[in-house]
Coordinates of C-alpha atoms in Angstrom, one line a residue:
X253 CA -3.6 2.1 -17.0
X254 CA -2.2 -1.3 -17.9
X255 CA -3.0 -2.8 -21.4
X256 CA -6.3 -0.8 -21.9
X257 CA -7.7 -1.9 -18.2
X258 CA -9.4 0.1 -15.9
X259 CA -6.8 1.5 -12.7
X260 CA -9.7 -0.8 -10.7
X261 CA -7.5 -3.6 -12.0
X262 CA -4.5 -2.7 -10.7
X263 CA -3.3 -4.4 -7.7
X264 CA -1.2 -2.2 -5.3
X265 CA 0.9 -3.3 -2.7
X266 CA 3.4 -1.7 0.1
X267 CA 6.0 -3.6 1.8
X268 CA 3.6 -6.5 1.3
X269 CA 0.3 -5.2 2.3
X270 CA -2.3 -5.3 -0.3
X271 CA -3.5 -1.3 -0.4
X272 CA -6.0 1.1 -1.5
X273 CA -5.4 3.3 -4.9
X274 CA -2.3 5.4 -3.4
X275 CA -3.6 8.8 -5.9
X276 CA -5.1 11.7 -5.2
X277 CA -8.4 12.1 -6.4
X278 CA -8.6 8.3 -6.9
X279 CA -12.1 6.9 -6.3
X280 CA -13.8 3.9 -7.0
X281 CA -16.3 5.8 -9.6
X282 CA -13.5 7.7 -11.6
X283 CA -9.9 6.9 -12.9
X284 CA -6.9 5.9 -10.8
X285 CA -6.3 9.9 -9.6
X286 CA -3.5 12.4 -11.3
X287 CA -1.7 13.1 -8.7
X288 CA 1.0 10.2 -6.7
X289 CA 0.4 10.3 -2.5
X290 CA 3.9 8.0 -2.9
X291 CA 7.1 11.2 -2.1
X292 CA 10.2 9.9 -4.2
X293 CA 12.1 10.9 -1.3
X294 CA 10.7 7.4 0.7
X295 CA 10.6 4.9 -1.8
X296 CA 13.5 2.3 -2.2
X297 CA 13.3 -0.8 -5.0
X298 CA 9.9 -1.5 -6.5
X299 CA 8.5 -3.5 -9.2
X300 CA 5.8 -2.6 -11.6
X301 CA 4.7 -5.7 -13.9
X302 CA 2.8 -5.2 -16.9
X303 CA 1.8 -8.9 -17.8
X304 CA 2.1 -12.2 -16.6
X305 CA 3.4 -12.1 -13.4
X306 CA 4.2 -14.9 -10.7
X307 CA 2.1 -16.4 -8.3
X308 CA 2.7 -14.3 -5.3
X309 CA 0.8 -12.0 -7.0
X310 CA -3.3 -12.1 -7.1
X311 CA -6.7 -10.5 -7.6
X312 CA -5.6 -8.3 -10.4
X313 CA -6.4 -7.4 -14.0
X314 CA -4.2 -5.0 -15.1
X315 CA -1.1 -5.1 -13.0
X316 CA 1.0 -5.0 -10.5
X317 CA 3.0 -2.6 -8.2
X318 CA 4.8 -3.5 -5.8
X319 CA 6.5 -0.7 -3.8
X320 CA 8.8 -1.0 -0.9
X321 CA 9.9 1.8 1.3
X322 CA 13.6 2.7 2.1
X323 CA 14.7 2.5 5.7
X324 CA 16.2 6.4 7.1
X325 CA 19.7 7.1 7.3
X326 CA 21.2 5.5 10.4
X327 CA 24.5 7.2 10.6
X328 CA 23.7 11.0 11.1
X329 CA 20.3 13.5 10.4
X330 CA 19.7 14.5 7.3
X331 CA 16.8 17.1 6.0
X332 CA 14.8 18.4 2.5
X333 CA 12.8 21.0 2.0
X334 CA 12.0 21.3 -1.7
X335 CA 9.5 23.1 -3.8
X336 CA 8.4 21.3 -7.3
X337 CA 5.5 21.4 -9.4
X338 CA 3.4 19.0 -7.1
X339 CA 4.0 21.0 -3.7
X340 CA 6.3 22.3 -1.0
X341 CA 7.7 19.5 0.4
X342 CA 9.7 18.8 4.0
X343 CA 11.4 15.8 5.2
X344 CA 13.9 14.3 7.7
X345 CA 15.4 11.2 8.2
X346 CA 17.5 10.0 10.9
X347 CA 19.0 7.5 13.5
X348 CA 17.1 7.9 16.5
X349 CA 20.8 7.7 18.9
X350 CA 24.3 7.6 18.1
X351 CA 24.8 4.2 19.2
X352 CA 21.8 2.6 18.1
X353 CA 20.9 1.1 14.5
X354 CA 17.3 2.8 14.3
X355 CA 16.6 5.1 12.0
X356 CA 13.4 7.2 10.8
X357 CA 12.5 8.5 7.5
X358 CA 9.3 10.9 7.3
X359 CA 7.9 13.3 4.2
X360 CA 5.5 15.6 4.5
X361 CA 3.8 17.5 0.9
X362 CA 1.3 21.0 0.4
X363 CA 0.3 21.5 -2.9
X364 CA 1.0 24.7 -4.3
X365 CA -1.7 25.3 -7.1
X366 CA -3.7 27.6 -4.9
X367 CA -0.7 29.9 -4.8
X368 CA 0.3 29.7 -8.6
X369 CA -3.8 30.8 -9.3
X370 CA -3.4 33.5 -6.7
X371 CA -0.9 34.6 -8.8
X372 CA -2.4 34.3 -12.1
X373 CA -0.6 30.9 -13.6
X374 CA -3.1 28.7 -15.3
X375 CA -2.4 25.1 -14.9
X376 CA -5.0 23.6 -16.9
X377 CA -8.3 23.9 -14.8
X378 CA -9.3 26.9 -14.4
X379 CA -10.9 28.3 -11.5
X380 CA -11.1 25.1 -10.1
X381 CA -7.5 24.6 -7.8
X382 CA -6.9 21.0 -6.7
X383 CA -5.6 20.9 -3.0
X384 CA -3.8 17.8 -1.8
X385 CA -0.9 17.2 0.8
X386 CA 0.1 13.8 1.7
X387 CA 2.4 12.3 4.3
X388 CA 4.9 9.4 4.0
X389 CA 7.1 7.4 6.7
X390 CA 8.9 4.0 8.0
X391 CA 10.5 3.5 11.5
X392 CA 13.1 1.0 11.3
X393 CA 14.3 -1.3 14.5
X394 CA 16.6 -3.9 14.3
X395 CA 16.9 -6.7 16.8
X396 CA 19.1 -9.1 17.7
X397 CA 19.5 -12.1 15.5
X398 CA 19.5 -10.7 11.9
X399 CA 15.8 -9.5 12.8
X400 CA 14.0 -6.3 11.9
X401 CA 10.7 -4.5 13.0
X402 CA 9.1 -1.7 10.5
X403 CA 6.2 0.4 11.0
X404 CA 5.3 2.0 8.5
X405 CA 2.8 4.6 7.2
X406 CA 1.0 7.0 3.9
X407 CA -1.6 9.2 4.2
X408 CA -3.4 11.9 1.8
X409 CA -6.3 14.1 1.7
X410 CA -6.9 16.1 -1.7
X411 CA -10.1 18.2 -2.1
X412 CA -11.8 20.1 -5.4
X413 CA -14.3 22.3 -6.0
X414 CA -16.0 22.3 -9.2
X415 CA -18.0 25.6 -10.0
X416 CA -20.0 25.9 -12.2
X417 CA -21.1 29.1 -10.9
X418 CA -17.6 30.7 -11.4
X419 CA -17.3 29.6 -15.0
X420 CA -16.3 32.0 -17.6
X421 CA -19.0 30.7 -20.0
X422 CA -17.5 33.6 -23.2
X423 CA -14.9 30.3 -23.6
X424 CA -13.7 27.2 -22.5
X425 CA -10.5 27.3 -20.8
X426 CA -12.3 28.1 -17.6
X427 CA -14.9 25.3 -16.9
X428 CA -13.4 22.0 -15.4
X429 CA -16.7 20.2 -14.6
X430 CA -20.6 21.1 -15.2
X431 CA -21.8 24.9 -16.0
X432 CA -24.9 24.0 -14.6
X433 CA -23.5 22.1 -11.4
X434 CA -21.0 23.0 -8.1
X435 CA -19.5 19.6 -7.3
X436 CA -17.3 18.9 -4.0
X437 CA -15.7 16.1 -4.4
X438 CA -13.3 15.3 -1.1
X439 CA -11.0 12.2 -0.4
X440 CA -9.1 10.8 2.5
X441 CA -6.4 7.8 2.5
X442 CA -4.6 6.0 5.2
X443 CA -2.8 3.4 5.0
X444 CA -0.3 1.9 8.5
X445 CA 1.2 -1.1 9.1
X446 CA 3.8 -2.9 10.9
X447 CA 6.2 -5.8 9.5
X448 CA 8.6 -8.5 11.2
X449 CA 11.6 -10.4 9.3
X450 CA 13.6 -12.6 10.2
X451 CA 16.3 -14.7 8.8
X452 CA 16.0 -18.0 10.4
X453 CA 18.5 -19.9 9.3
X454 CA 21.1 -18.9 6.4
X455 CA 19.5 -19.8 3.5
X456 CA 15.7 -19.2 4.8
X457 CA 13.9 -15.7 5.4
X458 CA 10.5 -15.1 6.9
X459 CA 8.1 -11.8 6.6
X460 CA 4.9 -11.2 8.6
X461 CA 3.2 -8.2 7.9
X462 CA 0.1 -6.3 9.6
X463 CA -1.7 -3.3 8.4
X464 CA -4.8 -1.2 8.2
X465 CA -6.3 1.3 5.5
X466 CA -9.2 3.0 5.2
X467 CA -10.5 5.1 2.1
X468 CA -13.5 8.3 2.5
X469 CA -14.4 9.7 -1.0
X470 CA -17.8 12.0 -0.5
X471 CA -19.0 13.9 -3.3
X472 CA -21.7 17.2 -2.8
X473 CA -23.2 18.6 -5.8
X474 CA -25.9 21.3 -6.3
X475 CA -27.6 21.8 -9.5
X476 CA -28.0 25.7 -10.7
X477 CA -30.7 28.0 -11.3
X478 CA -29.7 30.8 -14.5
X479 CA -31.6 33.6 -15.6
X480 CA -31.3 35.0 -19.2
X481 CA -28.1 36.3 -18.4
X482 CA -26.8 33.5 -17.5
X483 CA -26.5 34.5 -14.3
X484 CA -26.9 32.4 -11.5
X485 CA -29.6 32.9 -9.3
X486 CA -30.3 30.3 -7.5
X487 CA -29.1 26.8 -6.2
X488 CA -30.7 23.3 -4.8
X489 CA -29.0 20.2 -3.8
X490 CA -28.2 17.9 -6.5
X491 CA -26.9 14.5 -5.2
X492 CA -24.6 13.3 -2.4
X493 CA -22.2 10.0 -2.0
X494 CA -20.4 8.7 0.6
X495 CA -17.8 5.9 0.1
X496 CA -16.3 4.5 3.1
X497 CA -13.7 1.6 3.1
X498 CA -11.8 -0.2 5.6
X499 CA -9.3 -3.0 5.2
X500 CA -7.7 -5.1 7.8
X501 CA -4.8 -7.2 6.6
X502 CA -2.4 -10.2 7.5
X503 CA 0.6 -11.3 5.3
X504 CA 3.0 -14.0 5.4
X505 CA 5.8 -15.0 3.1
X506 CA 8.7 -17.5 3.9
X507 CA 11.0 -17.7 0.8
X508 CA 14.0 -20.5 0.6
X509 CA 17.4 -20.4 -1.6
X510 CA 17.7 -24.3 -2.0
X511 CA 20.9 -23.5 -4.0
X512 CA 22.5 -21.1 -6.3
X513 CA 19.9 -21.9 -8.5
X514 CA 16.5 -22.7 -7.3
X515 CA 14.3 -20.7 -4.8
X516 CA 11.1 -21.8 -3.2
X517 CA 9.0 -18.6 -2.0
X518 CA 5.2 -19.6 -0.3
X519 CA 2.8 -17.2 1.6
X520 CA -0.8 -16.1 2.3
X521 CA -2.1 -13.0 2.5
X522 CA -6.1 -12.3 4.9
X523 CA -8.0 -9.4 3.8
X524 CA -10.9 -8.5 6.1
X525 CA -12.9 -5.6 3.9
X526 CA -15.7 -3.8 5.9
X527 CA -17.8 -1.1 3.3
X528 CA -20.4 1.6 3.8
X529 CA -21.3 2.8 0.3
X530 CA -24.3 5.5 -0.1
X531 CA -25.4 7.5 -3.4
X532 CA -28.6 9.6 -4.2
X533 CA -30.2 11.7 -6.4
X534 CA -32.0 14.7 -5.1
X535 CA -34.9 16.2 -7.3
X536 CA -35.9 19.6 -6.0
X537 CA -38.6 20.3 -8.6
X538 CA -40.7 16.8 -7.9
X539 CA -39.8 17.2 -4.1
X540 CA -38.1 13.9 -4.0
X541 CA -34.9 11.6 -4.2
X542 CA -33.6 8.4 -5.1
X543 CA -31.1 6.8 -3.8
X544 CA -29.2 4.7 -6.0
X545 CA -26.7 2.9 -3.6
X546 CA -27.5 2.0 0.2
X547 CA -24.9 -0.9 1.0
X548 CA -23.4 -1.9 4.9
X549 CA -21.3 -5.3 5.2
X550 CA -18.6 -7.0 5.2
X551 CA -16.4 -9.8 3.4
X552 CA -12.8 -11.3 3.8
X553 CA -10.7 -12.6 1.3
X554 CA -8.0 -15.3 1.7
X555 CA -5.0 -16.2 -0.8
X556 CA -2.4 -18.4 -0.5
X557 CA 0.5 -19.2 -3.1
X558 CA 3.8 -20.9 -3.4
X559 CA 6.3 -20.5 -6.1
X560 CA 9.5 -21.6 -7.9
X561 CA 12.3 -19.7 -9.5
X562 CA 15.0 -21.7 -11.4
X563 CA 18.1 -19.3 -13.1
X564 CA 19.3 -21.1 -15.8
X565 CA 21.8 -18.6 -16.6
X566 CA 22.1 -14.8 -15.6
X567 CA 20.1 -13.7 -18.4
X568 CA 17.0 -16.4 -18.0
X569 CA 14.9 -17.0 -15.4
X570 CA 11.9 -19.7 -15.6
X571 CA 9.0 -19.3 -12.7
X572 CA 5.9 -21.8 -11.6
X573 CA 3.4 -21.6 -9.0
X574 CA 0.4 -22.0 -7.8
X575 CA -2.0 -19.5 -6.6
X576 CA -5.1 -19.9 -4.5
X577 CA -7.9 -17.5 -3.3
X578 CA -11.4 -17.4 -1.4
X579 CA -14.0 -15.3 -0.9
X580 CA -16.5 -14.9 1.8
X581 CA -19.0 -13.0 0.2
X582 CA -19.7 -14.9 -2.8
X583 CA -18.3 -18.0 -1.5
X584 CA -16.2 -18.7 -4.3
X585 CA -12.6 -20.7 -5.0
X586 CA -10.3 -20.2 -7.4
X587 CA -6.9 -22.0 -7.7
X588 CA -4.8 -21.2 -10.4
X589 CA -1.5 -21.5 -12.2

């Protein structure tokens, strides 16, 4: 949440690609998600902008998180195993061969909150245990002539059963959800990309990136019928939802250092989005249902920008630029400074 905006107002970028929310339990109809899929062991320098941002970034109301993944160690192989509050982690990195400069880095994490609950340790969600796992990786393949190919990705699966049927109604510490419903949220996110970067002259750098991302959010729930002793005697299906989105992206930028104080950066983004959204409420006592959302469609967002940066001194920078975007769904064009 940035300056009071909804988490959906955030722009997330990974290695130059516009990506979906990289957090577990983050949905179209909820918050940004309480657990990050990003692994600290994979992160390089990243920029988090909470106010005005350069023309390079658009289609955002709140802030920008521009994330870069680090290259693996190309000198020797290293391994890591660790246990933290967020889970069990295993990682590996190193060169593909002793003579080459190509490298890899990958980290996998699995939540251990289920083990905590088995041991009787409370962590704020009562009998409802959030389970998740994620994987981050990057492969770096340098080429002759100061070029480099990169293959990168991130994926996560998360779920939690919010079971009103198992809640202790004598107190409020064991309930996370609705005492009259059993709800089963399920989430999946996958991001895969390939980039090529090259210095085409001593002062000019070119980077091209392509990738795809996928998100799935599923929600099903049952209404509970209780007797006079508050015991659950029957369940009826209450609702079901499936929100699926797939995005295919191409980006390119060219950055030129004009001199020691001035640089010019220009680029484009093309994001093709395919979505299938379905949501219905079910009324067992009336023998009918009500479909709230049923949409299958696709659209494309085109963006282009150019920005000039002038460095007056080590403490004072000036940025000026122009950003344009065209959205094919509503055929609207926007040009902004």
